Coordinates of C-alpha atoms and ligand atoms in Angstrom, one line a residue:
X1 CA -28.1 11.8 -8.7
X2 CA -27.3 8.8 -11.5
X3 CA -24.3 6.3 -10.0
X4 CA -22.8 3.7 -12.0
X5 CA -21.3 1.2 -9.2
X6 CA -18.5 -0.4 -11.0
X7 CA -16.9 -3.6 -9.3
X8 CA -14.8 -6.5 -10.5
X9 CA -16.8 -8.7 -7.9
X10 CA -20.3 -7.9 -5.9
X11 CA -22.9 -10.4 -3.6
X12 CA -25.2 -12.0 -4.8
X13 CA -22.9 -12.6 -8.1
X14 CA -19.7 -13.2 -7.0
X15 CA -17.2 -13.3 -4.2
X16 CA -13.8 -13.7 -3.1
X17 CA -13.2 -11.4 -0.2
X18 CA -14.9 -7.9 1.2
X19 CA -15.1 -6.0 -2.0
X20 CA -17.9 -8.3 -2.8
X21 CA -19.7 -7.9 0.3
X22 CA -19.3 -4.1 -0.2
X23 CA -20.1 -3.7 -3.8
X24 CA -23.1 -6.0 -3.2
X25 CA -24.6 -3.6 -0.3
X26 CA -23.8 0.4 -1.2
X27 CA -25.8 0.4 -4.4
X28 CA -28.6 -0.3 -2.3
X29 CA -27.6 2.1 0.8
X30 CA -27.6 4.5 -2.2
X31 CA -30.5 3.4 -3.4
X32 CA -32.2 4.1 -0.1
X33 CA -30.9 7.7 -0.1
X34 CA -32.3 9.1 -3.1
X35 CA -29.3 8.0 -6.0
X36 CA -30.9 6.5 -9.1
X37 CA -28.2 3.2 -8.9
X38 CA -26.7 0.6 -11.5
X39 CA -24.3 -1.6 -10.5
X40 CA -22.1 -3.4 -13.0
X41 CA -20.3 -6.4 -13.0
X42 CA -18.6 -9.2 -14.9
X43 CA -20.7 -12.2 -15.9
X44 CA -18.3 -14.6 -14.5
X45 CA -19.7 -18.5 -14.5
X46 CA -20.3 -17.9 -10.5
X47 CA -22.7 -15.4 -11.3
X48 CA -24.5 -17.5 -14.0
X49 CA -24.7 -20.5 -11.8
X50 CA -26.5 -18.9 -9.1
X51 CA -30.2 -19.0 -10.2
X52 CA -30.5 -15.3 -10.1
X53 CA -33.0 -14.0 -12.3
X54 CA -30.3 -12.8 -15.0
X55 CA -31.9 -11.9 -18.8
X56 CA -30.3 -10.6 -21.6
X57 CA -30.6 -6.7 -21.7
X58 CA -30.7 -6.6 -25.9
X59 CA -27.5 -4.6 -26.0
X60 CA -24.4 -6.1 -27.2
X61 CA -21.5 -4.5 -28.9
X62 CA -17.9 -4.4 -29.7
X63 CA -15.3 -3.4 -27.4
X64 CA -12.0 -2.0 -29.0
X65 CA -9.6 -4.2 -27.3
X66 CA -5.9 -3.7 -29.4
X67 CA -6.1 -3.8 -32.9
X68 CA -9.1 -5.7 -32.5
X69 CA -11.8 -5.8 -30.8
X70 CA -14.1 -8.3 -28.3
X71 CA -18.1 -8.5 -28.3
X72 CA -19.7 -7.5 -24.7
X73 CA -23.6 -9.1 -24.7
X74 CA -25.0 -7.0 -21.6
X75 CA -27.2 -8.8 -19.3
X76 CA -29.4 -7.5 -16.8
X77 CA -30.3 -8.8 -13.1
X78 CA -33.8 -7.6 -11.6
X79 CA -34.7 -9.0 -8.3
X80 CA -37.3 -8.2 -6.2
X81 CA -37.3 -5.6 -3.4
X82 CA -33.9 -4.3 -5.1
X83 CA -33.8 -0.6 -5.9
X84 CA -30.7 -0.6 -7.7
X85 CA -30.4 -1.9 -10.9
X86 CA -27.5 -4.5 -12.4
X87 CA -26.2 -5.2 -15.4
X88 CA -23.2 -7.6 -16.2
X89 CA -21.0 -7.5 -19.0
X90 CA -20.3 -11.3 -20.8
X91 CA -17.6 -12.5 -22.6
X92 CA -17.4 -16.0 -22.4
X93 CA -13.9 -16.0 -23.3
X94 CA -12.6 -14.2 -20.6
X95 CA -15.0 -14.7 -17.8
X96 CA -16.4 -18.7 -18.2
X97 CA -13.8 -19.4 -16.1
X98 CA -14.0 -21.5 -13.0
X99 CA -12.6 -18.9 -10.6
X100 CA -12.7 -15.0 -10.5
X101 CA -9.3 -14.1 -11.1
X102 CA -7.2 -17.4 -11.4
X103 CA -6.3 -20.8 -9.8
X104 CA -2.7 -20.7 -8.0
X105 CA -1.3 -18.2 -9.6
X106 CA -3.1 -15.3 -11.5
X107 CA -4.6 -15.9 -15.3
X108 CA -2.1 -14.9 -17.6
X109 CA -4.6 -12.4 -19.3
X110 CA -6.3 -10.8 -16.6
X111 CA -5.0 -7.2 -18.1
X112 CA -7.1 -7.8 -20.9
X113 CA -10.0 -9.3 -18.7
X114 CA -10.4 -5.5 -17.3
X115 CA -9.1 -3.7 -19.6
X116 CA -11.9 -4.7 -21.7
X117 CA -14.7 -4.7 -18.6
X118 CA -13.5 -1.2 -17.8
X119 CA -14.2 0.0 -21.8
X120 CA -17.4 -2.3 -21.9
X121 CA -18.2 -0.2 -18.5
X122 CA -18.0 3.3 -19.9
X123 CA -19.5 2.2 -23.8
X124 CA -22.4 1.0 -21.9
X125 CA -22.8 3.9 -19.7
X126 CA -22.9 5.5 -23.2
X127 CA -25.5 3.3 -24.7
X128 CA -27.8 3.5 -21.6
X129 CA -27.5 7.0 -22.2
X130 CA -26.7 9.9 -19.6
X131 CA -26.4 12.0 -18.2
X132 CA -24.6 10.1 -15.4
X133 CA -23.1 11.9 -12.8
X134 CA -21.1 10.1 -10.8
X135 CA -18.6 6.5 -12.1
X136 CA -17.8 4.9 -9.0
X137 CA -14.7 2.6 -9.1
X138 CA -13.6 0.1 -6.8
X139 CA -10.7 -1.5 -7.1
X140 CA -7.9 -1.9 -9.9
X141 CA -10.1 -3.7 -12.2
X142 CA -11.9 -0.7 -12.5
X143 CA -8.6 1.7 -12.5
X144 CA -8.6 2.3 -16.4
X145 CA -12.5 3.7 -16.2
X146 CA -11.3 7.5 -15.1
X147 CA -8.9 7.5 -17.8
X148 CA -11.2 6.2 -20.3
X149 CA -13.9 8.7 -19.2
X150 CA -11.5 11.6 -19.2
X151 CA -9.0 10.6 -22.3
X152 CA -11.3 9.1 -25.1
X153 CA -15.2 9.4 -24.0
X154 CA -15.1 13.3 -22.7
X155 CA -17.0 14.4 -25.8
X156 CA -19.9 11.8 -24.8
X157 CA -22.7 13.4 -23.5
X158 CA -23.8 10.7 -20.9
X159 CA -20.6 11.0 -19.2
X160 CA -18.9 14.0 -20.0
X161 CA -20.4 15.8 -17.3
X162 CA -19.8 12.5 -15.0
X163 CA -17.5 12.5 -11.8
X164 CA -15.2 9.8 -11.1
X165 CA -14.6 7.8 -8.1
X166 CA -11.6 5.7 -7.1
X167 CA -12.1 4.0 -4.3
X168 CA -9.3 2.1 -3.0
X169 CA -9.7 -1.6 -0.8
X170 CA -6.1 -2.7 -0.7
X171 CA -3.0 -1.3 -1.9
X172 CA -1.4 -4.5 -2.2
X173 CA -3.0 -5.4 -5.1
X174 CA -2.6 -2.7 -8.0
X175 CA -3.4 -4.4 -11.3
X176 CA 0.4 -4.1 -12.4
X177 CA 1.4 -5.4 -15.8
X178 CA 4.0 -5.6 -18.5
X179 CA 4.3 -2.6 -20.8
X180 CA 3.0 -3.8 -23.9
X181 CA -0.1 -4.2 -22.2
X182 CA -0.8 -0.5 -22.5
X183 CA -1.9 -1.7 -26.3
X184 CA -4.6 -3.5 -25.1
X185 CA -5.7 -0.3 -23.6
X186 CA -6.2 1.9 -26.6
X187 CA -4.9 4.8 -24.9
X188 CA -1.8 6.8 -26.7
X189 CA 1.7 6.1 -25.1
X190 CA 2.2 9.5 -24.4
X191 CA 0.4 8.6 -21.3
X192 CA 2.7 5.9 -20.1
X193 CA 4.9 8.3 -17.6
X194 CA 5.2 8.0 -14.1
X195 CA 3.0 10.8 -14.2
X196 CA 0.3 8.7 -15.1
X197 CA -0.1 5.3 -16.0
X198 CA 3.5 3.9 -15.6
X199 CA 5.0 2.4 -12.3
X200 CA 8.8 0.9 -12.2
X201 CA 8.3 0.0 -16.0
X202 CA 4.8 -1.9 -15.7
X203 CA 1.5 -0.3 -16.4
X204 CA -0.1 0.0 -13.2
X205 CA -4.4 0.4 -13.5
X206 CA -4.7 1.5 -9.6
X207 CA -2.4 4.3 -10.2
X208 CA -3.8 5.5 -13.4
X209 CA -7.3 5.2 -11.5
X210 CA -5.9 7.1 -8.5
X211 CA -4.3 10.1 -10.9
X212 CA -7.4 10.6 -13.1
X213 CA -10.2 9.8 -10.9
X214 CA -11.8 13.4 -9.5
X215 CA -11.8 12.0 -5.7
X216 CA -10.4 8.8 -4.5
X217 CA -11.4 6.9 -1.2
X218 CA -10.9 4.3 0.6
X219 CA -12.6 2.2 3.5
X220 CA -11.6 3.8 6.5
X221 CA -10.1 7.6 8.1
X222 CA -6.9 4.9 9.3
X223 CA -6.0 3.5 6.0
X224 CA -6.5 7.0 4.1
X225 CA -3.8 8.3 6.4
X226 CA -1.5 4.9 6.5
X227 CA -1.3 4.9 2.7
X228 CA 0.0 8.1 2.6
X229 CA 3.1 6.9 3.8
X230 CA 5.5 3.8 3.5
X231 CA 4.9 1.0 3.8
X232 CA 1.1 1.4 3.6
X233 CA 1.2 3.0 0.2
X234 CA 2.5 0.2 -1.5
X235 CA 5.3 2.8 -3.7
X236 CA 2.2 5.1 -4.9
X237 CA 2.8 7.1 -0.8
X238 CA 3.8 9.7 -3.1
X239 CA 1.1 10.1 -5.1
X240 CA -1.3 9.7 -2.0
X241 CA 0.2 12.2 -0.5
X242 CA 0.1 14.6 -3.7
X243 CA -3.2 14.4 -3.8
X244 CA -4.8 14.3 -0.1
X245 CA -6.9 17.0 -0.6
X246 CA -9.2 14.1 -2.9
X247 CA -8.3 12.0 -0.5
X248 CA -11.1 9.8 2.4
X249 CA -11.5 7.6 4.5
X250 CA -15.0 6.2 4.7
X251 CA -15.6 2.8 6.8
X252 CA -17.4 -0.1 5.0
X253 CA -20.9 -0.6 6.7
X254 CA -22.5 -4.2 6.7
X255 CA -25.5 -5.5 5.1
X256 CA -27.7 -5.9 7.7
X257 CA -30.6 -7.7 5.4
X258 CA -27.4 -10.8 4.8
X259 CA -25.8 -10.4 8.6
X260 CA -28.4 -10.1 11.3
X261 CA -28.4 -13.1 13.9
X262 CA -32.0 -12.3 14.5
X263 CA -33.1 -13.1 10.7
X264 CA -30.0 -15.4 9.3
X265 CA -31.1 -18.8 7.2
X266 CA -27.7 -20.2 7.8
X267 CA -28.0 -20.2 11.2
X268 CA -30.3 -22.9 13.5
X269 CA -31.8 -20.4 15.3
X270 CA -32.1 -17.1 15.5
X271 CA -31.0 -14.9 18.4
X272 CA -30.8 -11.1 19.9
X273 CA -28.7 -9.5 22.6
X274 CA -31.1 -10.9 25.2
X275 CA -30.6 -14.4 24.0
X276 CA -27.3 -14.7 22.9
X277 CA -26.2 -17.3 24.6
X278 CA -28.8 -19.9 23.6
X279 CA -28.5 -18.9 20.1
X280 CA -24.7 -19.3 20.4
X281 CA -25.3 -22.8 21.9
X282 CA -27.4 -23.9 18.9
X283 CA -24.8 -22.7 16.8
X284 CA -22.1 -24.5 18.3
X285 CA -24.5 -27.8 18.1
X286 CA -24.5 -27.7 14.1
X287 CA -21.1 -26.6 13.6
X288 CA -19.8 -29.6 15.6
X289 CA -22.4 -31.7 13.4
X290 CA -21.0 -30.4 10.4
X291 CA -17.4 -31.1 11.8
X292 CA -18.0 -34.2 12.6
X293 CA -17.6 -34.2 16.7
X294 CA -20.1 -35.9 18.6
X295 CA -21.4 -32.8 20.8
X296 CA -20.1 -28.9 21.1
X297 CA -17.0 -28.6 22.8
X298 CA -17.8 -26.4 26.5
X299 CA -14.3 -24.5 26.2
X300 CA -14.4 -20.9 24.5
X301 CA -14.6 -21.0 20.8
X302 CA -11.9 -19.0 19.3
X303 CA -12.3 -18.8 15.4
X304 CA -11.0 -16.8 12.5
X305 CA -12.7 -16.9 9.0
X306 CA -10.5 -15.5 6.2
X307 CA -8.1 -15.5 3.7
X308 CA -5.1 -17.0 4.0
X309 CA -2.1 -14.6 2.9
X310 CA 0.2 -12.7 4.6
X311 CA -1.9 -9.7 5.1
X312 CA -4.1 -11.8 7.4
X313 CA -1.4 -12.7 10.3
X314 CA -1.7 -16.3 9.3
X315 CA 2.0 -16.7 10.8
X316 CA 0.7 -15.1 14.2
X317 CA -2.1 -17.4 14.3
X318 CA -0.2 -20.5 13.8
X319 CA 2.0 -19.7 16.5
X320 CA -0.4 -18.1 18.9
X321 CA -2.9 -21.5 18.4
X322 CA 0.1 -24.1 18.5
X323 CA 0.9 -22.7 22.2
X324 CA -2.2 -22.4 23.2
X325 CA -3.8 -26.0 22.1
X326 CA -1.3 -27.5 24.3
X327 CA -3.4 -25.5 27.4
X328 CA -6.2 -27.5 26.9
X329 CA -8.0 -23.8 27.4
X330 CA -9.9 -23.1 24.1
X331 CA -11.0 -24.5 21.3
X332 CA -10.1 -23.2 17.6
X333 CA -11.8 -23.0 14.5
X334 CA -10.3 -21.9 11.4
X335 CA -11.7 -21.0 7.8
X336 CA -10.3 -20.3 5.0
X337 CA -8.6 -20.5 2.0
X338 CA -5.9 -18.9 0.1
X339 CA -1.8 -19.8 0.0
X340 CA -0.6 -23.2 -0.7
X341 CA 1.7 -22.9 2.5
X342 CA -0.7 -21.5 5.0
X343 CA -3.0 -23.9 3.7
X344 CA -0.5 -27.0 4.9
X345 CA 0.9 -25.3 8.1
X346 CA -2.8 -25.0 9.6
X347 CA -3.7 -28.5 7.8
X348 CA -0.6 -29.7 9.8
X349 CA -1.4 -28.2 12.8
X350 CA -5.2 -29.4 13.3
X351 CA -4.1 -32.6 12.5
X352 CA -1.7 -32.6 15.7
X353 CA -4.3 -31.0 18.1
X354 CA -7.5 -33.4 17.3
X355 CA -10.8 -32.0 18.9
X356 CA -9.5 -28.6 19.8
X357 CA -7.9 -27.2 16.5
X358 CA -10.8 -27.3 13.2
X359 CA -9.2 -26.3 9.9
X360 CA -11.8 -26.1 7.2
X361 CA -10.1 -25.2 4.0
X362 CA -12.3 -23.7 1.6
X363 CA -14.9 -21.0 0.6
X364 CA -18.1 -21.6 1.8
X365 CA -20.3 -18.4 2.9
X366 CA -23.2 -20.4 5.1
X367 CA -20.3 -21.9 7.2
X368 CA -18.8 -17.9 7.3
X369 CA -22.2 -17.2 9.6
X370 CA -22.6 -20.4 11.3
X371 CA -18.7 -19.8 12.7
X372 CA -19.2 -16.2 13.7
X373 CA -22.4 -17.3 15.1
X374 CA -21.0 -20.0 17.1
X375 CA -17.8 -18.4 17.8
X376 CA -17.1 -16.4 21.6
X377 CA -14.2 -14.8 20.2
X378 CA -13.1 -13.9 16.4
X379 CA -9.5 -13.1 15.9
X380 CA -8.4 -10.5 13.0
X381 CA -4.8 -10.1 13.6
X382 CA -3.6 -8.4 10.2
X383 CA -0.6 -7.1 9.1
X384 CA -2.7 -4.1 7.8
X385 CA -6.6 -4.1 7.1
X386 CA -8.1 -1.3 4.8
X387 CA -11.1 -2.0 6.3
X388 CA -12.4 -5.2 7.5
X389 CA -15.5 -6.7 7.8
X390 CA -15.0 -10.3 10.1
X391 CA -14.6 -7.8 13.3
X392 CA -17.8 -5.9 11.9
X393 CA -20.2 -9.4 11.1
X394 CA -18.1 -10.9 14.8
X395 CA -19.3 -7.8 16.7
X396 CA -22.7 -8.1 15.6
X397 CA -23.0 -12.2 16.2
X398 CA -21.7 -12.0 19.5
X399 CA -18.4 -12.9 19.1
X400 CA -15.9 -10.8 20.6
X401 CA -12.9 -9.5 18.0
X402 CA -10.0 -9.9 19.0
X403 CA -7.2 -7.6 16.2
X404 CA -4.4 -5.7 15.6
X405 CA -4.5 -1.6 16.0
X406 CA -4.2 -1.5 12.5
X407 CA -6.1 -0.1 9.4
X408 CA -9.9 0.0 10.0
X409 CA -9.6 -2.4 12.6
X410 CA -8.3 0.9 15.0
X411 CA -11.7 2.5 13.6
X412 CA -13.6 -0.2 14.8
X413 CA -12.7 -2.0 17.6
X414 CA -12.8 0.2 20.7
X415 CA -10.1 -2.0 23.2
X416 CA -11.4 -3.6 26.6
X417 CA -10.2 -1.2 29.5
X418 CA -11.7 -0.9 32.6
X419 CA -12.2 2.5 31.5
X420 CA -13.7 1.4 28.3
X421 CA -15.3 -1.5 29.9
X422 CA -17.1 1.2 32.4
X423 CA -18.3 3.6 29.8
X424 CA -19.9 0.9 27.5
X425 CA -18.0 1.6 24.6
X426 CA -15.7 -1.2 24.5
X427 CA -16.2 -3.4 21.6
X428 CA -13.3 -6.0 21.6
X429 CA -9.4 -6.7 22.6
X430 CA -6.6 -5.0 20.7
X431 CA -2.5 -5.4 20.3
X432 CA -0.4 -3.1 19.1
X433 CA 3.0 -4.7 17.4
X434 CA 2.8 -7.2 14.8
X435 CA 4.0 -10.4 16.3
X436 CA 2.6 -12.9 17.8
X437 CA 3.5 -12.3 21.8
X438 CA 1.1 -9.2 21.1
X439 CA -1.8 -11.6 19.6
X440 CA -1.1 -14.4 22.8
X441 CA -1.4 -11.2 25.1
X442 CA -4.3 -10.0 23.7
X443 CA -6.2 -13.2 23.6
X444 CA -5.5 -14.3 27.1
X445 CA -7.2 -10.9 28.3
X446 CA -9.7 -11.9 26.5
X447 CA -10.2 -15.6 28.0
X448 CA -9.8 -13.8 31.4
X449 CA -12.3 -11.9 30.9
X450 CA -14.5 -14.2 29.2
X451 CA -14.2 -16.2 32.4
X452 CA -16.2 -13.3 34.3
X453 CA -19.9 -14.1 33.4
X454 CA -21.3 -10.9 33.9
X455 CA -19.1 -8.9 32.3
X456 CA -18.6 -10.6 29.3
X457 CA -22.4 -10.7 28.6
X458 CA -21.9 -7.0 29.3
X459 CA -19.3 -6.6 26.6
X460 CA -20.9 -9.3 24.0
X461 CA -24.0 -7.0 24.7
X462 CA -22.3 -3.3 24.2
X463 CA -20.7 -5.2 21.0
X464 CA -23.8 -6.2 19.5
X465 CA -25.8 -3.2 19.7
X466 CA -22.7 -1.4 17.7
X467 CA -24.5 0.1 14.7
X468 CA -22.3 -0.8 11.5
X469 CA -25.5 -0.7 9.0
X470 CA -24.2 1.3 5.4
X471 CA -26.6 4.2 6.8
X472 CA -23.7 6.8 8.0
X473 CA -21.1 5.4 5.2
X474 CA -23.3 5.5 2.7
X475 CA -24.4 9.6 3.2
X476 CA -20.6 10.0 3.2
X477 CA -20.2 8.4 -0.2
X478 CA -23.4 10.8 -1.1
X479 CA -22.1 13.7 0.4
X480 CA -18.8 13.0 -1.4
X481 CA -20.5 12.8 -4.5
X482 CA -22.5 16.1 -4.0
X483 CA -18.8 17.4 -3.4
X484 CA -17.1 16.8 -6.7
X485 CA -20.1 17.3 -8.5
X486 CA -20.0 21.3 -7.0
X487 CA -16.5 20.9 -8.4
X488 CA -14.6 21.5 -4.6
Ligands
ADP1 P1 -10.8 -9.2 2.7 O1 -11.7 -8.4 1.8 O2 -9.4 -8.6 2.9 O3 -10.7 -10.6 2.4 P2 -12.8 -8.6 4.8 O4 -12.8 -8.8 6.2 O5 -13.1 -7.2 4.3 O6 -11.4 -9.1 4.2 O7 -13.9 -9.5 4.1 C1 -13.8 -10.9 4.0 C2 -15.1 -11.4 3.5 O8 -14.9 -12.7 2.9 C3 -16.1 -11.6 4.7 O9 -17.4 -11.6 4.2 C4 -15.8 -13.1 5.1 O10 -16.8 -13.7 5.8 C5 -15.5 -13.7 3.7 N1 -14.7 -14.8 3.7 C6 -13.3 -14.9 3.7 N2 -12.9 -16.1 3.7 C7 -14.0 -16.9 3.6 C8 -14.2 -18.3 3.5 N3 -13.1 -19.2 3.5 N4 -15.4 -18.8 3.4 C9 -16.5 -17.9 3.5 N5 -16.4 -16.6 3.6 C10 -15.1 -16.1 3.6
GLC2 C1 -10.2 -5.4 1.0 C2 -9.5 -5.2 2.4 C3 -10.5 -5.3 3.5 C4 -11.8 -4.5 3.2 C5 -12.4 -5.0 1.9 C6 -13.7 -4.3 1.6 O1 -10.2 -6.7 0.6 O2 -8.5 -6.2 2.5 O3 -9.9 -4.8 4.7 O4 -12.7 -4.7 4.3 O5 -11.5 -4.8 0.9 O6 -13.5 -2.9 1.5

């Protein structure tokens, strides 16, 4: 089976968030279970200032874009022990930027930044010649590729037999923009109805993924039910809903070749269930080197490591942190980076709590495994989470996750009972309502049971041996595939 993996960011090329991480790691899962895969992405200045082993591919061409049109030069990344192949589509216009998708605020042009990826997408999938069965989609930056496939490149025989994909990470962010921008797209008006590519007025390119893509997904059986409904869906509930039929929930797996304790470069030394607590020491030593304390502090470690909007819980945290600091009980470490505000209340905050609150504002992935590593407990207590990966990559390191029952995080954090506890299968402390009484609650079960030797090595142990490799999620993207391709 021929995939085309089709992402606005993946690892090793680029990253803001989880998409990347995903995008980076299912072409190879895929790879590993028989799919012939290409994974294509923008040639952003990230990705060229890597050091990757990128090469032009001797394909360039123009991409209709208007009443004009912009050149695509197609390079190609080949690195060893990868079985799927990548290409990446340059402009240097629109992706020699310093940042993926703007600074503050969004770039003014990012509707033509994917509208023309998405049509340099499907015209290469043309030139590398078919047939290809399968256009996987992730995200609204890809949105317009189902459409395109479907409305002007149907009579192309390398992808007019081809299946598309929409899978779905967040619903908050849909790619909506001004009308006029349906233009840019090349595709006729008649198509701008709230049928299909219209939303309140804008042009929306998650929805007109979501209504001509053959199955959409997202990452977890939680979310795929949530967004069904309000407020999950985000206003397209009703679309969800119309079409649940093409509608799943598959988890994210992790990369286990980027996120294993027992083989990780940015860590000091490696470590395994058996021990965990050693490795965890070490980690602490370098992360209070790199922070600029004289020695690890002894009190739990309490970190979170993500980005900081809404969507995160940032306002829980804040509050749950500024109570707690005064205990003297734990210390926390936060990284992150993301809203101007958030940014200054937990700038304001560490400043006030000196040696028991670190703020680290910024993007910096080594640091991202060093914390986790280093970290007893990781907390993830969002608003609403698609997926999630921190509670995946915490679970595996050792640290305990402490969330929200929402989203994936229900799918993958199995609450500490003493039930639970006594069956193995708890994984991690979970609250219900969003609000920070809820977080506060949660954590301080989980500092008392931290404080119980045994069993916490008992419950750091049943956490690490959790299996969250892209094994199972990838043979249900492959058994999805098989799916539409049968036409059910
Ligand atoms: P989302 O995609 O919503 O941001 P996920 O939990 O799925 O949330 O994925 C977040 C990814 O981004 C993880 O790999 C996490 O380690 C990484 N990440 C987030 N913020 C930072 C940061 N400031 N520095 C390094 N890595 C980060
Ligand atoms: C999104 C979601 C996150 C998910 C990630 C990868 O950014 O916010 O929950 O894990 O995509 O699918």
């Amino acid at each position: 089976m021929r995939v085309l993996e089709i992402a606005s960011e993946a690892v090793p090329f680029a990253k803001t968030g989880g998409l990347a991480d995903v995008a980076g790691a299912l072409p190879e899962a895929l790879a590993g279970l028989g799919c012939e895969v290409t994974l294509v992405v923008p040639a952003y200045a990230e990705a060229l200032g890597k050091g990757l082993p990128i090469e032009p591919a001797g394909i360039e061409f123009d991409v209709p874009i208007g009443t004009g049109s912009r050149r695509a030069r197609i390079l190609r990344c080949r690195r060893e022990g990868q079985r799927a192949d990548a290409y990446l589509i340059a402009n240097d216009d629109l992706f020699d930027r310093p940042t993926l998708y703007g600074g503050a605020g969004d770039y003014p042009d990012n509707a033509e930044r994917f509208i023309f990826f998405s049509r340099a997408t499907v015209e290469l999938a043309c030139r590398l010649g078919g047939p290809w069965d399968i256009l996987h989609c992730h995200d609204w930056q890809t949105g317009l590729v189902p459409a395109y496939r479907r409305l002007l490149y149907a009579s192309n025989p390398a992808v007019a037999n081809a299946r598309t994909v929409m899978t779905i990470h967040n619903m908050a962010y849909q790619g909506t923009f001004w009308h006029w921008d349906m233009l840019l797209t090349g595709i006729d008006w008649s198509h701008f109805t709230w049928r299909e590519m219209e939303f309140y007025g804008q042009l929306n390119l998650l929805k007109t993924g979501i209504v001509f893509a053959d199955a959409v997904s997202t990452v977890s059986p939680t979310y795929a039910r949530e967004i069904q409904a309000t407020p999950g869906g985000c206003g397209l509930e009703g679309l969800l809903a119309s079409r649940r039929d093409s509608l799943v929930g598959i988890v994210n797996g992790i990369d286990t070749s980027l996120w294993n304790p027992a083989c990780d470069p940015h860590l000091p030394r490696a470590f395994g269930e058996n021990d965990v607590e050693d490795g965890k020491y070490a980690a602490r030593v370098a992360l209070a080197a790199r922070l600029g304390h004289a020695a690890p502090d002894a009190r739990p470690l309490v970190a979170f490591v993500g980005r900081l909007v809404e969507q995160k819980g940032i306002t829980l945290i804040l509050d749950a942190i500024t109570k707690l600091a005064g205990t003297g009980r734990v210390h926390f470490m936060i990284l992150g980076t993301g809203g101007e505000a958030e940014e200054q209340s937990l700038r304001r905050v560490a400043a006030a709590y000196p040696g028991t609150i670190d703020v680290v504002i910024g993007f910096d992935e080594g640091l991202a495994h060093l914390v986790q590593a280093a970290a007893d407990i990781t907390l993830v207590p969002s608003r609403f989470e698609p997926c999630g990966l921190t509670q995946l990559y915490a679970q595996r390191y050792g640290s305990i996750p402490v969330v929200r029952a929402t989203g994936g995080l229900i799918d993958t954090v199995v609450d500490a009972t003493p039930e639970t506890i006594r069956a193995g299968s708890a994984t991690g402390f979970v609250f219900q309502g969003f609000d920070a009484a809820g977080l506060e609650h949660a954590l301080g079960r989980a500092l008392v049971a931290y404080d119980d030797k045994p069993a916490w090595r008992r419950l750091v142990g049943h956490a690490m041996r959790q299996d969250w490799s892209w094994q199972a999620s990838g043979r249900e993207y492959v058994r999805l595939f098989e799916r539409i391709r049968a036409g059910a």
